[in-house]
C-alpha atoms as a PDB file:
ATOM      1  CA  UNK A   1     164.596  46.779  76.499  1.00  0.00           C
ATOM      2  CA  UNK A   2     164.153  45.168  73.146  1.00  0.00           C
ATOM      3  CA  UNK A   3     161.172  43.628  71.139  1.00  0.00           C
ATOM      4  CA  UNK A   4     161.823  40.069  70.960  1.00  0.00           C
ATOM      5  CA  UNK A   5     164.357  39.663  73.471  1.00  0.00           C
ATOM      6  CA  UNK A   6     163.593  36.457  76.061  1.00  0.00           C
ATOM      7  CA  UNK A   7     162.535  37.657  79.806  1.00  0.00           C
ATOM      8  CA  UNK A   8     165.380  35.142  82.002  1.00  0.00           C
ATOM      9  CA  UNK A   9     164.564  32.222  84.324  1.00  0.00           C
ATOM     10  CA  UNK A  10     164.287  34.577  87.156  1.00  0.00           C
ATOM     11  CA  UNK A  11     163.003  33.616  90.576  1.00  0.00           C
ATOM     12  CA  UNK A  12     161.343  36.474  93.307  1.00  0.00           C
ATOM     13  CA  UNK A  13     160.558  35.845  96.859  1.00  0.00           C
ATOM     14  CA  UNK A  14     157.287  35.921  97.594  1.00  0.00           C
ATOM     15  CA  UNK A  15     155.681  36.965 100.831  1.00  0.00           C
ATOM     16  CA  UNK A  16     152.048  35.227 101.692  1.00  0.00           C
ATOM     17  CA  UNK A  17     150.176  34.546 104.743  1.00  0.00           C
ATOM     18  CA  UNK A  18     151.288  37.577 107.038  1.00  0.00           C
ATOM     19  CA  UNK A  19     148.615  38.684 109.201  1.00  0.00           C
ATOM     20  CA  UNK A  20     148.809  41.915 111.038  1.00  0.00           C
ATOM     21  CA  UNK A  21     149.053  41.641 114.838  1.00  0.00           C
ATOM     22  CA  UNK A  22     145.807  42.939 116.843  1.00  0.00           C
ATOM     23  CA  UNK A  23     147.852  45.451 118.562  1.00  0.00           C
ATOM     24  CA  UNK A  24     149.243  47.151 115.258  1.00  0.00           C
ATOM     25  CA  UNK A  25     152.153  46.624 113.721  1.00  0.00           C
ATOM     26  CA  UNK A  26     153.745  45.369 110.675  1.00  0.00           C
ATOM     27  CA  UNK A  27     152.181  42.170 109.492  1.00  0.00           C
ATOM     28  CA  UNK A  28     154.483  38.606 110.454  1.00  0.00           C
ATOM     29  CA  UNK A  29     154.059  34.805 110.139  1.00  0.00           C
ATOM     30  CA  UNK A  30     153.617  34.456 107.046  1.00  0.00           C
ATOM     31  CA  UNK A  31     156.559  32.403 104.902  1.00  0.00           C
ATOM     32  CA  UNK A  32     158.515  32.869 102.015  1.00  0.00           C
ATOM     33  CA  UNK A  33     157.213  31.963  98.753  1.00  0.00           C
ATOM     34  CA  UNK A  34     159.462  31.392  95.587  1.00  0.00           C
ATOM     35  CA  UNK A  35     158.062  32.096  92.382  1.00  0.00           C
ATOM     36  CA  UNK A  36     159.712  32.486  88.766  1.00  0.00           C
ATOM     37  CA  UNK A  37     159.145  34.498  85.624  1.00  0.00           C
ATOM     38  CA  UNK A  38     158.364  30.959  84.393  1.00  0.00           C
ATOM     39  CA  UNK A  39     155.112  30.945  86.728  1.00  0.00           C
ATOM     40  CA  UNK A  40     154.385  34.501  86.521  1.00  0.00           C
ATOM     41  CA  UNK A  41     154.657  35.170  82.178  1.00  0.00           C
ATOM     42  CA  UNK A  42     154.467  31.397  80.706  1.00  0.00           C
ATOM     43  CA  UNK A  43     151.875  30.913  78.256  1.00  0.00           C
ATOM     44  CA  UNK A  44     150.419  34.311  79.067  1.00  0.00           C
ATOM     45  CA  UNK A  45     150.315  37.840  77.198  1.00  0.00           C
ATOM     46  CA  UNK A  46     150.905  40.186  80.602  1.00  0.00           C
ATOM     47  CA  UNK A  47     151.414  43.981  81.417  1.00  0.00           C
ATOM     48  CA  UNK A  48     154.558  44.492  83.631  1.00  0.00           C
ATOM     49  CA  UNK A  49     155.420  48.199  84.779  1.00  0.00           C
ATOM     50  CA  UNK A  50     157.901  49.113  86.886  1.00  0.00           C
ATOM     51  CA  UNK A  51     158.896  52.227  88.807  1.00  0.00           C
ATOM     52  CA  UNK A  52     161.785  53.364  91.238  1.00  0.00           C
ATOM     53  CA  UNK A  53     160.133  52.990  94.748  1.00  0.00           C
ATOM     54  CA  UNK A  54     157.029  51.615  96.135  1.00  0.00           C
ATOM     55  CA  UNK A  55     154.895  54.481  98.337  1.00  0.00           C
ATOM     56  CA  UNK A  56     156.974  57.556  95.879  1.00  0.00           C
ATOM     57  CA  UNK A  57     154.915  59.979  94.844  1.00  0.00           C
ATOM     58  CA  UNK A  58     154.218  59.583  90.742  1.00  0.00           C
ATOM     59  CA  UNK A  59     154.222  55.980  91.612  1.00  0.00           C
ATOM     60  CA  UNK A  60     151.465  56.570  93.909  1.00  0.00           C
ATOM     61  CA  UNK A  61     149.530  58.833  92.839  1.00  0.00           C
ATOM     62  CA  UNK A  62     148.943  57.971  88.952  1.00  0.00           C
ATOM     63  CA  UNK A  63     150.873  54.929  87.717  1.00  0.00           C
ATOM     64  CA  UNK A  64     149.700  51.896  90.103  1.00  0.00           C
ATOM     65  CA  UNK A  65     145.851  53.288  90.992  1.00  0.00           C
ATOM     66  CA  UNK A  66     145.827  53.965  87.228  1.00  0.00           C
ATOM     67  CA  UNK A  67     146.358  50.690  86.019  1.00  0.00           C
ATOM     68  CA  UNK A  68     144.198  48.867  88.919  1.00  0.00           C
ATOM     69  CA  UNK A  69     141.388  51.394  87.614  1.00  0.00           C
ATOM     70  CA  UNK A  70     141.600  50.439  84.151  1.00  0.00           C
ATOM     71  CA  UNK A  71     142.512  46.800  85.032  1.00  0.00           C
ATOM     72  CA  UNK A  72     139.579  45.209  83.505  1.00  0.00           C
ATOM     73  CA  UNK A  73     139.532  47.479  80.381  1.00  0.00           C
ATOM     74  CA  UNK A  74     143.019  46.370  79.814  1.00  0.00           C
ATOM     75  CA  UNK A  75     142.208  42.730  80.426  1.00  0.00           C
ATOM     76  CA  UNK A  76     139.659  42.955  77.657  1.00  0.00           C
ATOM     77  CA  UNK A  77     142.204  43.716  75.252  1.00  0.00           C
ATOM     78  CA  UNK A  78     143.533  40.388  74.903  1.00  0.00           C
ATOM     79  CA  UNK A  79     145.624  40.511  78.457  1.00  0.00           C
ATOM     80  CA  UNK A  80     145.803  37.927  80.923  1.00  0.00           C
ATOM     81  CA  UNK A  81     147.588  39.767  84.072  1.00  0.00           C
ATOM     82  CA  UNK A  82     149.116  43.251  84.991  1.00  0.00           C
ATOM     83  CA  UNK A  83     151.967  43.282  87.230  1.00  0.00           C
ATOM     84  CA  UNK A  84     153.822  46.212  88.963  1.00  0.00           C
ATOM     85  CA  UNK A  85     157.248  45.632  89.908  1.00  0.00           C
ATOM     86  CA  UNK A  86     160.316  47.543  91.937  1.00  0.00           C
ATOM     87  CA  UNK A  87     163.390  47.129  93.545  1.00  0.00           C
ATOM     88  CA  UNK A  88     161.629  46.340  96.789  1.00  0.00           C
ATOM     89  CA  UNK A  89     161.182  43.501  99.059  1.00  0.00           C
ATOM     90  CA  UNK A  90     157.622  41.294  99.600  1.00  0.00           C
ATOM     91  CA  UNK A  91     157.565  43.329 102.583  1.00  0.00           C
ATOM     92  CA  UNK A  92     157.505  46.350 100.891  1.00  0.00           C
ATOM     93  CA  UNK A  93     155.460  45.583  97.770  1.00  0.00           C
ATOM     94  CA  UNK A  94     152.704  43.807  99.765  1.00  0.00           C
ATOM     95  CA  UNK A  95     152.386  46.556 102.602  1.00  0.00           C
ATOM     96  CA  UNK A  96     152.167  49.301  99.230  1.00  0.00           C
ATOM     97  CA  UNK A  97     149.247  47.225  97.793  1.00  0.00           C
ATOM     98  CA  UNK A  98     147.216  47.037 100.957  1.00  0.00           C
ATOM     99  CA  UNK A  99     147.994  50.613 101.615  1.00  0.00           C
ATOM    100  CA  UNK A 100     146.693  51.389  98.338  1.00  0.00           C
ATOM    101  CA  UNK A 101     143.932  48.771  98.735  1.00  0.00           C
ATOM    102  CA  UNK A 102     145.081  47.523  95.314  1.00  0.00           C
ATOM    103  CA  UNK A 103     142.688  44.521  94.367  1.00  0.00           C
ATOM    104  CA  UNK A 104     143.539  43.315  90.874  1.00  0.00           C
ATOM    105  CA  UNK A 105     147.321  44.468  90.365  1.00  0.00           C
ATOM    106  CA  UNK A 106     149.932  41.664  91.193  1.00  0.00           C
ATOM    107  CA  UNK A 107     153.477  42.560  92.430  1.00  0.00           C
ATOM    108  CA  UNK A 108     156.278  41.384  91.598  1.00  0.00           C
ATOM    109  CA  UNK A 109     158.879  42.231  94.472  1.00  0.00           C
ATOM    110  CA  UNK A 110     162.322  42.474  92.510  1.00  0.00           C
ATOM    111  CA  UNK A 111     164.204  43.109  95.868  1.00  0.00           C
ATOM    112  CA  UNK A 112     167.737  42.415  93.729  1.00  0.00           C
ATOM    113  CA  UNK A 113     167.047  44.066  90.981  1.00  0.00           C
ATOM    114  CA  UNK A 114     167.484  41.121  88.776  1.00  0.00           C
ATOM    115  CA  UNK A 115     164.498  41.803  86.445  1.00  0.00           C
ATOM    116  CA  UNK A 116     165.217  45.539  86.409  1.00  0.00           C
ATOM    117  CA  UNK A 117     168.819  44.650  85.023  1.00  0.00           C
ATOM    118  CA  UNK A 118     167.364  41.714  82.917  1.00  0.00           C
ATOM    119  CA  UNK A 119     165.755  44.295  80.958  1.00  0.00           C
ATOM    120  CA  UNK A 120     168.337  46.852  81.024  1.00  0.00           C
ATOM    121  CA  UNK A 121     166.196  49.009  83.194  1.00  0.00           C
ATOM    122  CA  UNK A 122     168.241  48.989  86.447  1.00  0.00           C
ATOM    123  CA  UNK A 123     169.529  52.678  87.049  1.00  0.00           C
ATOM    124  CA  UNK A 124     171.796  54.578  89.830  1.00  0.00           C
ATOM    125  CA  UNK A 125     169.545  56.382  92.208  1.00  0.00           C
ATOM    126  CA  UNK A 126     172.062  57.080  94.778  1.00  0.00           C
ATOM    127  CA  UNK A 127     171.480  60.783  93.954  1.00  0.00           C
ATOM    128  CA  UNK A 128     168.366  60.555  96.158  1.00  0.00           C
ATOM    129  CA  UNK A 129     169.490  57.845  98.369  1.00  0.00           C
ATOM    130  CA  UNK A 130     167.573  54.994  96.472  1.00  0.00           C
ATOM    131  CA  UNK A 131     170.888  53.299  95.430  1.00  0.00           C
ATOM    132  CA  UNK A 132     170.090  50.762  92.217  1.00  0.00           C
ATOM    133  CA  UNK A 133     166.368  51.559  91.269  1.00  0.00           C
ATOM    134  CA  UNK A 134     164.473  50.352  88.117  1.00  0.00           C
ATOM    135  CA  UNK A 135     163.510  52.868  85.346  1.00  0.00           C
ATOM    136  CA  UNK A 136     160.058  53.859  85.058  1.00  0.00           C
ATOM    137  CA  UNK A 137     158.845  51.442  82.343  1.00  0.00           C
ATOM    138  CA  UNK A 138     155.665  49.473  81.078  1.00  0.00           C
ATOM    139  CA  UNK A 139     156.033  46.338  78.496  1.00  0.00           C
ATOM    140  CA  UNK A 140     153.753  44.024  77.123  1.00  0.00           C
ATOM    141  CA  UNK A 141     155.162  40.442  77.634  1.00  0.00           C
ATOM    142  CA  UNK A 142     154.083  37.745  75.420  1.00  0.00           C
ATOM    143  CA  UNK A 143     154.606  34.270  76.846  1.00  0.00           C
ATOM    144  CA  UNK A 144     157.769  35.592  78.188  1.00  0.00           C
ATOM    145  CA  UNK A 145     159.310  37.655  75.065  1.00  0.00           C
ATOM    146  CA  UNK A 146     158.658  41.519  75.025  1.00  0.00           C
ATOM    147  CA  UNK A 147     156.191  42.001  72.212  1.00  0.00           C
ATOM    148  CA  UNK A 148     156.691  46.159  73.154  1.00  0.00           C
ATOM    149  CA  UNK A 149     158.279  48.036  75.726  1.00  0.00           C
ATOM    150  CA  UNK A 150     157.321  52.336  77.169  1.00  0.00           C
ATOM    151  CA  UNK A 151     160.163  53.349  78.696  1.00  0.00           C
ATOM    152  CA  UNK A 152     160.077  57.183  80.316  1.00  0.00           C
ATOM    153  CA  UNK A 153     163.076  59.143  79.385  1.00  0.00           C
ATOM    154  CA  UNK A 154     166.009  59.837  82.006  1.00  0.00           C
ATOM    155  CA  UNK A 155     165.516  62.689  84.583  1.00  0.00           C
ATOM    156  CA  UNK A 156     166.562  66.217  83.754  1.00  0.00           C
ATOM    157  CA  UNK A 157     167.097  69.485  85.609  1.00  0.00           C
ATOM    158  CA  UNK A 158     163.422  70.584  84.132  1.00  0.00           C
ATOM    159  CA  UNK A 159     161.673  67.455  84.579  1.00  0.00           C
ATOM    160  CA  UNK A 160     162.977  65.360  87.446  1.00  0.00           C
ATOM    161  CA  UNK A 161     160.476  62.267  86.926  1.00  0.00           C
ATOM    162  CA  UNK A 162     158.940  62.192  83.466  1.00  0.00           C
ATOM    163  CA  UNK A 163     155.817  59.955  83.430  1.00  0.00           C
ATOM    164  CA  UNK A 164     153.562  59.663  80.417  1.00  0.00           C
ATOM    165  CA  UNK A 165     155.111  56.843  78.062  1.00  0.00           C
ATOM    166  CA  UNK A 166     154.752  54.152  81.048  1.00  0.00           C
ATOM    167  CA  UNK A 167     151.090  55.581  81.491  1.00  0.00           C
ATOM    168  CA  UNK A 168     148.274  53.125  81.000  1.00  0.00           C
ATOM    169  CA  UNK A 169     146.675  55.052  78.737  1.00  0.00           C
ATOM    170  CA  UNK A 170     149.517  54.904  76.810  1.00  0.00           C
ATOM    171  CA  UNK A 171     149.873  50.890  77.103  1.00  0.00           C
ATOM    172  CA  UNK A 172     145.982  51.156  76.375  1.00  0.00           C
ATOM    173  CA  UNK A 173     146.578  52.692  73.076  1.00  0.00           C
ATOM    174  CA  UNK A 174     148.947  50.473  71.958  1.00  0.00           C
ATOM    175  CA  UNK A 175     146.960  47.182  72.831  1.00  0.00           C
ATOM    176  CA  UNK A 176     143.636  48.907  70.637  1.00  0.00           C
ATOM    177  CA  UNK A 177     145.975  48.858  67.958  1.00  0.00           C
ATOM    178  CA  UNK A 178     146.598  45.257  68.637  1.00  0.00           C
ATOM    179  CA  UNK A 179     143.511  43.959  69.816  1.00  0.00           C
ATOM    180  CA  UNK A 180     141.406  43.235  66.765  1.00  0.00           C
ATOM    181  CA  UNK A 181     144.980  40.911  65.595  1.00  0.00           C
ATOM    182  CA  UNK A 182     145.149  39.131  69.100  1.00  0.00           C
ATOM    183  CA  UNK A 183     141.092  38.117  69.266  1.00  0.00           C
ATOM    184  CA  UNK A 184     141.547  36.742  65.721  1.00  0.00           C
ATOM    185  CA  UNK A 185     144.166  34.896  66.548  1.00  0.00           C
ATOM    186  CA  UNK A 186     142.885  33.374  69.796  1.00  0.00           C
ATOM    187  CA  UNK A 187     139.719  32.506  67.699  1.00  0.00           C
ATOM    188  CA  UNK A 188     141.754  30.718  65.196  1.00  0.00           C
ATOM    189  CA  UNK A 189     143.728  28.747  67.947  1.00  0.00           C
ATOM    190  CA  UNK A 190     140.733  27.948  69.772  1.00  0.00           C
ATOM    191  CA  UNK A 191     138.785  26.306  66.280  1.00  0.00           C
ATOM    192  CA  UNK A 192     141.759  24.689  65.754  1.00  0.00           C
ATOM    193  CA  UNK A 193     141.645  22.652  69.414  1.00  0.00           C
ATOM    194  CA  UNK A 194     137.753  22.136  69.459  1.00  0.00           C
END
């Protein structure tokens, strides 16, 4: 992942309008819903992070609930949208945020890894029976061009999932650094149009 570099035309299928039966079960009859990187990052300054495997435990348990707590902190520092993505189907992705009761967070279901391997990000998991996974990463996205990237180090034998750069505290601390630079500069563009 490189500062600068273009995101790609990419498009993800969507799922919306699945209702869960009365009886239990998974949720169905909804329809397929394309949308691109285009629709998702154009014009905006957005937070994606992505992880190896909706419902896995660091994923879970800290990354996603930590950004939806801190979503509108992070919004006030000059951000428009945060988005968690992984190699999972709308399916999957959806079911995870309801599960999670996830409210402000928007998935992006990357069910061929395309983004992932946009980025560079798409790794072998086949050692744990995830086959091609995404990296455990955070960027900040500026109208579809990585302004800055956090990606976690590979596993080792001592620490099998390292989590820390990708945190949002981490992504926090960079966009206080940047925050007083991006308010000027949406003051300036906004005299400039009135």
């Amino acid at each position: 992942m490189k500062q600068g570099n273009c995101i790609p035309n990419l498009t993800f299928m969507y799922r919306e309008g699945d209702e869960a039966p009365e009886g239990g079960g998974c949720p169905i009859g909804g329809e397929f819903v394309p949308k691109t990187t285009g629709d998702l990052f154009h014009g905006k300054r957005v937070v994606v992070f992505s992880l190896p495997g909706a419902y896995t435990p660091t994923c879970s348990t800290y990354q996603l609930p930590g950004f939806e707590e801190n979503y509108q902190t992070i919004k006030g520092m000059g951000i428009d949208e945060i988005y968690v993505s992984s190699v999972n189907d709308a399916f999957v992705m959806n079911a995870w945020a309801d599960y999670l009761n996830i409210q402000n967070v928007k998935v992006i279901p990357d069910g061929n890894g395309e983004l992932a391997d946009s980025l560079g990000m798409l790794a072998d998991f086949s050692a744990v029976g995830f086959g091609k996974r995404s990296k455990r990463f955070a960027a900040v996205i500026n109208d579809g061009v990585i302004e800055m990237g956090f990606v976690e180090p590979d596993a080792s034998a001592t620490d099998p999932d390292p989590y820390g750069i990708s945190s949002p505290e981490t992504v926090m601390a960079y966009l206080e650094t940047t925050k007083n630079e991006f308010l000027k500069d949406t003051k300036e563009q906004e005299a400039v149009t009135v």
